Short mmCIF file of C-alpha atoms and ligand atoms in Angstrom, two decimals:
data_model
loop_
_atom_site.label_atom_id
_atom_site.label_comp_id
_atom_site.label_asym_id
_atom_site.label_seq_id
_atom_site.Cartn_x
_atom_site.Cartn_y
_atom_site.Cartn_z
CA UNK A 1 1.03 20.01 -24.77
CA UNK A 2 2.46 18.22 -27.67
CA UNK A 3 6.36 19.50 -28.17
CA UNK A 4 7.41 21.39 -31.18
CA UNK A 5 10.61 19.04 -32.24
CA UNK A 6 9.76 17.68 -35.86
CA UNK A 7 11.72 14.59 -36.00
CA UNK A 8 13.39 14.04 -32.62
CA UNK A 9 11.81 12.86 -29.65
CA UNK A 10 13.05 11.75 -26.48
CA UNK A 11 12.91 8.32 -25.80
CA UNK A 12 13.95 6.18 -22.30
CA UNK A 13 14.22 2.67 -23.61
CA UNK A 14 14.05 0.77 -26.96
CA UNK A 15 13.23 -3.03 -25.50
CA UNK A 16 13.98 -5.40 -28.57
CA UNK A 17 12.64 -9.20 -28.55
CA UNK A 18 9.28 -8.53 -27.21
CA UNK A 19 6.36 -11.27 -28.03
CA UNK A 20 4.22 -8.57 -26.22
CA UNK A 21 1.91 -5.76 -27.24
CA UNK A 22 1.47 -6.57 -31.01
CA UNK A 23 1.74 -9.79 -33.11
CA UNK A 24 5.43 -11.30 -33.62
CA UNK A 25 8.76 -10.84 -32.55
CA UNK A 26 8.85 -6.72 -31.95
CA UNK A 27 10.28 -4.00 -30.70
CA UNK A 28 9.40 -1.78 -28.30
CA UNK A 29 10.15 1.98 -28.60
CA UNK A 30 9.25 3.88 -25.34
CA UNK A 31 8.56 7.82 -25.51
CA UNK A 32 8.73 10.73 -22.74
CA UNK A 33 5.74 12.21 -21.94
CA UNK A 34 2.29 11.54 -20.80
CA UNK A 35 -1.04 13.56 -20.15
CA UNK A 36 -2.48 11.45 -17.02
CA UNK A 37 -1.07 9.97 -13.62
CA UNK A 38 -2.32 7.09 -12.97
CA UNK A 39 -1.86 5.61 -9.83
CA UNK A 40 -0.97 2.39 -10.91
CA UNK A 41 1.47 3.65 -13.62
CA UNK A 42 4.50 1.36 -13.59
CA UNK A 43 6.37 3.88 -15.93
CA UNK A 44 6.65 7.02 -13.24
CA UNK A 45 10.06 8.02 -15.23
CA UNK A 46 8.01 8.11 -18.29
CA UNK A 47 5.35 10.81 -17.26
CA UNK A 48 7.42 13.97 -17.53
CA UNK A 49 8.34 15.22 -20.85
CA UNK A 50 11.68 15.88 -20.37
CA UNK A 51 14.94 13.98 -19.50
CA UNK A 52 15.15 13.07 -15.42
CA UNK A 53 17.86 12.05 -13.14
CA UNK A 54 16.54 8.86 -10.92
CA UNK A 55 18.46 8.10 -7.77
CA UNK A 56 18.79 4.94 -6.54
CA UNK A 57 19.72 5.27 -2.92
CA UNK A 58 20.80 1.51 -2.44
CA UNK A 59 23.80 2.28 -4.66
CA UNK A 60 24.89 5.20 -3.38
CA UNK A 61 27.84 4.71 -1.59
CA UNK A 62 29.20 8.72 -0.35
CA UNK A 63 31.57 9.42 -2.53
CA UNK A 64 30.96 12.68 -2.92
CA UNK A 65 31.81 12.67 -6.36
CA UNK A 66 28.63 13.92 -7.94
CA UNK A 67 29.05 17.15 -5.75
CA UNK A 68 32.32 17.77 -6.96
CA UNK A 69 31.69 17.51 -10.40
CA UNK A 70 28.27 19.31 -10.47
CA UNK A 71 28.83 22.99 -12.31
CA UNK A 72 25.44 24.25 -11.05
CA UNK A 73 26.05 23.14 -7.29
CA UNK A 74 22.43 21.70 -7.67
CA UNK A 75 23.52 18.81 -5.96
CA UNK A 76 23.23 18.34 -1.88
CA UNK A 77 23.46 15.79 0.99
CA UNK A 78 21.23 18.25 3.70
CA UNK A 79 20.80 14.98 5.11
CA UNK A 80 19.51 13.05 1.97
CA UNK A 81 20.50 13.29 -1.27
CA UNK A 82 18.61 16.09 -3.44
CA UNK A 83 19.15 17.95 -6.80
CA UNK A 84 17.94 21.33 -7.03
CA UNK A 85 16.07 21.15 -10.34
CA UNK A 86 15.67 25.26 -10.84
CA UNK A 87 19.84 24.90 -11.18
CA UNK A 88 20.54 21.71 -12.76
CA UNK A 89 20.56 22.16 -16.51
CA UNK A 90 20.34 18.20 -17.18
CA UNK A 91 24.07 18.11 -18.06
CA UNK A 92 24.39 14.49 -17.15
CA UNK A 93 28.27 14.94 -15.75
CA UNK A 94 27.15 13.80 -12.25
CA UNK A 95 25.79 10.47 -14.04
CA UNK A 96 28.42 9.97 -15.60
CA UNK A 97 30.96 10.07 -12.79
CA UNK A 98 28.94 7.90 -10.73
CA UNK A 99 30.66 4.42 -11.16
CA UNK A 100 27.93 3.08 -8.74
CA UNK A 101 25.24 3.43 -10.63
CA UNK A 102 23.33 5.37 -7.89
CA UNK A 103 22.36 8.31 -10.88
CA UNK A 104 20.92 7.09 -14.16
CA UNK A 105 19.48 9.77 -16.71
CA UNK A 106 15.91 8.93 -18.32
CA UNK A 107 14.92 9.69 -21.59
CA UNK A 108 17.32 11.17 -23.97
CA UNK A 109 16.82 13.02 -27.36
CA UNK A 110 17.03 10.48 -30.51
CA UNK A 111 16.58 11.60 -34.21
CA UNK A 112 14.24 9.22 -36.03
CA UNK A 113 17.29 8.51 -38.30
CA UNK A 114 18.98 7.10 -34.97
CA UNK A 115 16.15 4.82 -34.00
CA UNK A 116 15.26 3.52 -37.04
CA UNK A 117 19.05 2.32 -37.05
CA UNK A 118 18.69 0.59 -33.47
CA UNK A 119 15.30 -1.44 -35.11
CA UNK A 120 17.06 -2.70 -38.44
CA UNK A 121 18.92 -4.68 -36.20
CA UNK A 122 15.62 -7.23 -35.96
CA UNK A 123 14.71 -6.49 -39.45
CA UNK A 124 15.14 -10.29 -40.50
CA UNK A 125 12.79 -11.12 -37.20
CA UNK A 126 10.14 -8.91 -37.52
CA UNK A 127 10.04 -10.72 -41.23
CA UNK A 128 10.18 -13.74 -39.82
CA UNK A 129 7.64 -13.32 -36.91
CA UNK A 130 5.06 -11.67 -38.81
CA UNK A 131 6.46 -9.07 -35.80
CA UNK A 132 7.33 -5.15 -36.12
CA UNK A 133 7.63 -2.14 -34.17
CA UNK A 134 5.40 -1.15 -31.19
CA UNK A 135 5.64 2.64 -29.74
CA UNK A 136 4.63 2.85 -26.27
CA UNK A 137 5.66 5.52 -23.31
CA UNK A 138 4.45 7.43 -21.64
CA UNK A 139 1.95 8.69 -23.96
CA UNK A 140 3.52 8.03 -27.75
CA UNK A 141 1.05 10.66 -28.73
CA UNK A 142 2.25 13.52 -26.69
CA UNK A 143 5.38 13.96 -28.99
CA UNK A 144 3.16 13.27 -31.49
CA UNK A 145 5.43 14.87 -34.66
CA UNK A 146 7.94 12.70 -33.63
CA UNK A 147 6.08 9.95 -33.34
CA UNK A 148 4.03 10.27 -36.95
CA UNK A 149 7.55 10.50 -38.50
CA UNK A 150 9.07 7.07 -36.58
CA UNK A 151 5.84 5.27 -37.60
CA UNK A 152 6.32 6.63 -41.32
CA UNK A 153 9.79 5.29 -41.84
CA UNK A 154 8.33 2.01 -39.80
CA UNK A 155 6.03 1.85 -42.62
CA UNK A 156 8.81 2.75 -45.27
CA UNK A 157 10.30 0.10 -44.31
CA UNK A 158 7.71 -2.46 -44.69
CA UNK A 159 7.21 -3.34 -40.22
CA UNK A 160 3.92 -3.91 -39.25
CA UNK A 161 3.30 -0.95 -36.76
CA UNK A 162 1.53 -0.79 -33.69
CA UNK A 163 1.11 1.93 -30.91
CA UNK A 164 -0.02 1.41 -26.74
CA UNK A 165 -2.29 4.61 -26.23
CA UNK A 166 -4.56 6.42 -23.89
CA UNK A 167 -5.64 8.33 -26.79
CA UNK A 168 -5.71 11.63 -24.54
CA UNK A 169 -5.04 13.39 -27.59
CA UNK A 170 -6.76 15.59 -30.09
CA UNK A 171 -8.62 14.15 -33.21
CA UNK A 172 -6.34 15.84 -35.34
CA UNK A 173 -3.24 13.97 -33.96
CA UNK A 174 -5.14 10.98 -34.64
CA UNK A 175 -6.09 11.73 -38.09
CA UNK A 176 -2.17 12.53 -39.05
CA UNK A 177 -0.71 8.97 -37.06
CA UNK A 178 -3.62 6.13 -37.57
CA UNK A 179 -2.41 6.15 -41.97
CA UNK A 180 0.50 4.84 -40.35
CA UNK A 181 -0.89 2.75 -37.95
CA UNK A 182 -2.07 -1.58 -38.67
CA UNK A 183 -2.95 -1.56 -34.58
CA UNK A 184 -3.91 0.19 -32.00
CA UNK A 185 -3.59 -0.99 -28.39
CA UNK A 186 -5.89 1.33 -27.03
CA UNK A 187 -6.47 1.68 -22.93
CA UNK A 188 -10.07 2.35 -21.92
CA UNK A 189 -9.45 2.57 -17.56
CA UNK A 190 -13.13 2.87 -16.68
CA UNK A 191 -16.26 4.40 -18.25
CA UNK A 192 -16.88 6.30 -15.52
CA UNK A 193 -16.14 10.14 -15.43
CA UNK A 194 -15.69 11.06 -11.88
CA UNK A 195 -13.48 7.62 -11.01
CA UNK A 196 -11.34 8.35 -13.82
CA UNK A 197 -10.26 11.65 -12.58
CA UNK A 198 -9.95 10.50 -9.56
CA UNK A 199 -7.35 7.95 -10.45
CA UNK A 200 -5.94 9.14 -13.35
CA UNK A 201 -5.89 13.31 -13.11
CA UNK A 202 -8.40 13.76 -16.27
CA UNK A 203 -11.69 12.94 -17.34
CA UNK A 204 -12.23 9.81 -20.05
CA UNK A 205 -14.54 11.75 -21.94
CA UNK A 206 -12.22 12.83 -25.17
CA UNK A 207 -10.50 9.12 -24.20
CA UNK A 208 -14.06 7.63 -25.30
CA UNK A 209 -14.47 9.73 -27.93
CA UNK A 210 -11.58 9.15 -29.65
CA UNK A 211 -12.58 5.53 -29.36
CA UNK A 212 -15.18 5.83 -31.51
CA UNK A 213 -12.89 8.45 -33.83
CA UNK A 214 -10.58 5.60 -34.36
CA UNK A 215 -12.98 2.94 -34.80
CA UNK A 216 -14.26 5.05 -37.36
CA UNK A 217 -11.09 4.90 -39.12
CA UNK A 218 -10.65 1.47 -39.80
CA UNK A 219 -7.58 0.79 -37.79
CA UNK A 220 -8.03 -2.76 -35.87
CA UNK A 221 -7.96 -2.42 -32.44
CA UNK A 222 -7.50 -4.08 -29.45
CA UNK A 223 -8.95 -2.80 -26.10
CA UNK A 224 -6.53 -3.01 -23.30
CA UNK A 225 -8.25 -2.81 -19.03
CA UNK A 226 -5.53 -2.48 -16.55
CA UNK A 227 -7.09 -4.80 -14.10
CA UNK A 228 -6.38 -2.18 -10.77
CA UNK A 229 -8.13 -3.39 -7.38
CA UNK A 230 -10.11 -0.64 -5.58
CA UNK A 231 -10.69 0.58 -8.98
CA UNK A 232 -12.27 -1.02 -11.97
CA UNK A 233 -12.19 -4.61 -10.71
CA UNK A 234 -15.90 -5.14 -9.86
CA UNK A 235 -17.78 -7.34 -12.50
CA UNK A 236 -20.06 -4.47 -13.08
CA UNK A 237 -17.14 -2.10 -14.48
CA UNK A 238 -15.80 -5.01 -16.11
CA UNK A 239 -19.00 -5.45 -18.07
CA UNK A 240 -19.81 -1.65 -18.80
CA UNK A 241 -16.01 -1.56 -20.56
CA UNK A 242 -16.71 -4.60 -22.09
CA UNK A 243 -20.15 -3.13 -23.56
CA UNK A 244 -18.16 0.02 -24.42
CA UNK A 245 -15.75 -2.10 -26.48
CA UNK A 246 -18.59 -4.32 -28.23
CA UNK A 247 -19.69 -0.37 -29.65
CA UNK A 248 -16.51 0.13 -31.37
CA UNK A 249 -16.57 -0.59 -35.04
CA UNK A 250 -13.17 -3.03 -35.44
CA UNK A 251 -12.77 -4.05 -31.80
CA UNK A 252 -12.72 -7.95 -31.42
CA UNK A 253 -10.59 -8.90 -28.44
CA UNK A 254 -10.84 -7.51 -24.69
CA UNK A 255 -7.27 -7.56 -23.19
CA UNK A 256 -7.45 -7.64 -19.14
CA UNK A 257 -3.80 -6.90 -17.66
CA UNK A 258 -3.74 -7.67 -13.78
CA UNK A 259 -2.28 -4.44 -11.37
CA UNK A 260 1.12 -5.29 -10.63
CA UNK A 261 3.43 -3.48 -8.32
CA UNK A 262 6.96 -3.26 -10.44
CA UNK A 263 7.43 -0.18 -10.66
CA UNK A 264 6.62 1.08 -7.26
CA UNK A 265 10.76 1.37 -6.52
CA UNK A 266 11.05 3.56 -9.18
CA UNK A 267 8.26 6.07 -7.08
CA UNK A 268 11.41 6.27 -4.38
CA UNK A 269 14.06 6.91 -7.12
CA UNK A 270 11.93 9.82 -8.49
CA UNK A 271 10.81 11.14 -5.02
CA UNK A 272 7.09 10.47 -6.53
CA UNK A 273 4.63 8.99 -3.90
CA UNK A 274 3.07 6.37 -4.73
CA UNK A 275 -0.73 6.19 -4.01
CA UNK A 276 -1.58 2.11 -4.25
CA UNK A 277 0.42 1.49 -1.20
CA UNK A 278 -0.75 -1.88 0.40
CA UNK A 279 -2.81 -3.12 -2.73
CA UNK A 280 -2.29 -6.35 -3.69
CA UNK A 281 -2.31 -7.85 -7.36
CA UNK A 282 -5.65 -9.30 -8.10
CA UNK A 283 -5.48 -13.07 -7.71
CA UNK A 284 -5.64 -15.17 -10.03
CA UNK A 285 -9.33 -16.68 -9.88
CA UNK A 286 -10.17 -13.21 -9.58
CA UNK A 287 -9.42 -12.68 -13.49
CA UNK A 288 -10.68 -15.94 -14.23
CA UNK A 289 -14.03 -14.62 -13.43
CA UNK A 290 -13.47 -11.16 -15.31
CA UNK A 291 -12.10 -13.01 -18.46
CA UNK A 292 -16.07 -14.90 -18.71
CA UNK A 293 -17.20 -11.91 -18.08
CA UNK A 294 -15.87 -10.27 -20.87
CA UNK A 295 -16.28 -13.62 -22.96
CA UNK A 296 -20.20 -13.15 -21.55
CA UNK A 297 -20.83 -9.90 -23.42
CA UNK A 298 -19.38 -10.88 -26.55
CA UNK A 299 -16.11 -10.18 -26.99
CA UNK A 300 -12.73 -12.25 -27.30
CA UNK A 301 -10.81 -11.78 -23.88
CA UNK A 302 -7.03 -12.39 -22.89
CA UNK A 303 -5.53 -12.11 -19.44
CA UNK A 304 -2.02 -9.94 -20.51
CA UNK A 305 -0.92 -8.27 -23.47
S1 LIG B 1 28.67 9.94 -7.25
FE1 LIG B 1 27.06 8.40 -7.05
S2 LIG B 1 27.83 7.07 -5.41
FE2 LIG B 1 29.01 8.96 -5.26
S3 LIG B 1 27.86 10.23 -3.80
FE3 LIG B 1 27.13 10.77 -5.83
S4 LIG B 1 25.34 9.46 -6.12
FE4 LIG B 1 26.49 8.59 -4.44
S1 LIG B 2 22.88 16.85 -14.39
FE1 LIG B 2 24.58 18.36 -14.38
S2 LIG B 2 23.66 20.18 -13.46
FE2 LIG B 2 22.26 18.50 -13.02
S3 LIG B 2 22.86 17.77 -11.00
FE3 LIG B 2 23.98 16.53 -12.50
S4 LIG B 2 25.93 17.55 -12.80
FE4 LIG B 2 24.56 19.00 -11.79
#
């Protein structure tokens, strides 16, 4: 599951300035990969592993170029644009002829070396902020050599670290990243079995589990509820998370992040369907009433991260 590449990884963005997901002024490093599909994801390009070629069909305007250029002939117009993926070797030349911006390439293979470069550029506001670093994906864990390896030269370089996880992972994984670790942002979807496959392809069973394992291990954490109508957004499910949280050794804060349809475009750009068609954001007494909920168990509660 995990890939075999000691210290690169492939990463799709590095989002600097963010007063999100972790205390300060940080930055956000975004890795390939991730073990579920949930529904809601608002990352699609981040699920697969590998590097992908989105196309955005609004900026597409015929040129034919990317045909041309193509030295698999992967590339076709039988009416719609398509690449054949069991030919295209992820060259990137069609991307890069396309002036339109119609192709874009996700993810592409960094050395830690090269992102730790791209993150000194904060240094002085991570200092400053109390701030640091922040990996996210995807799944951060599912390159998870790469990932032990940023968060060691994070830490070599004095940045407070943090990682966004589903903890789908083994216990070993864990054992090897959470030294390096002063916060985890850890998503618990539901706490119950069947729903969770059903939404997100796999069962939260190791997911809870490895709640407990990380607990356990002293790391602070902070338990994040994508807030997903049709899903978890009953009181009741609210409260059995919340009760699940309250069990974890170091958890103090509940974080409740409302559904939000932004990345639903990308679903078209990927040719992915996308399953929460017609759902609407929760509103915003809605989450109101799931924040005292939270508050009513016990626990500190935030609406966003
Ligand atoms: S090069 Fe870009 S704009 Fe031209 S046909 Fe290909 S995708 Fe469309
Ligand atoms: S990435 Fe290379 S092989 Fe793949 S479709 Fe584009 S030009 Fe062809």
């Amino acid at each position: 599951m995990e890939t075999s590449v000691p210290t690169k990884g492939i990463v799709f963005d590095i989002q600097r300035f963010s007063v999100h997901d972790g205390p300060g002024i940080r930055s956000l490093v975004f890795l390939k990969g991730c073990p579920l599909r949930c529904r809601w994801c608002s990352n699609p390009e981040s699920q697969k592993k590998d590097k992908q070629i989105m196309f955005i069909d609004k900026n597409c305007i015929h040129c034919g170029k990317c045909v041309e250029v193509c030295p698999q002939n992967a590339i076709s117009f039988n009416p719609t644009f398509s690449i054949d993926t069991s030919k295209c070797d992820l060259c990137g030349k069609c991307v890069d002829i396309c002036y339109s911006k119609a192709l874009n390439m996700t993810g592409e293979l960094h050395s830690v070396a090269e992102v730790i470069k791209v993150l000194k550029k904060d240094n002085i506001h991570y200092r400053r902020s109390g701030g640091g670093i922040t990996l996210s994906g995807g799944e951060p864990l599912f390159q998870s050599e790469f990932a032990k390896e940023l968060l060691k030269e994070c830490k070599a370089q004095g940045w407070h670290t943090a990682i966004e996880t589903t903890a789908y992972t083994s216990k070993q994984t864990l054992a090897e990243v959470l030294p390096w670790l002063d916060l985890v942002l850890l998503d618990i979807k539901h706490t119950n079995k069947e729903k969770h496959v059903e939404y997100t392809g796999k069962s939260n069973e190791r997911i809870l589990e490895n709640a407990r394992f990380i607990g356990e291990f002293g790391v602070p954490i902070i338990i994040r509820v994508p807030v997903i109508p049709g899903f978890n957004n009953e009181i009741s499910e609210i409260e059995e998370i919340s009760r699940f949280a309250k069990s974890i050794n170091g958890v103090k804060e509940v974080h409740l992040l409302p559904y939000h349809r932004l990345g639903e475009n990308k679903y078209n750009y990927l040719e992915y369907e996308y399953r929460l068609k017609g759902i609407e954001p929760p509103e915003r007494e809605d989450m109101r009433i799931l924040k005292e909920t939270v508050e009513k168990i016990g626990m500190q509660c935030k609406i966003g991260g």
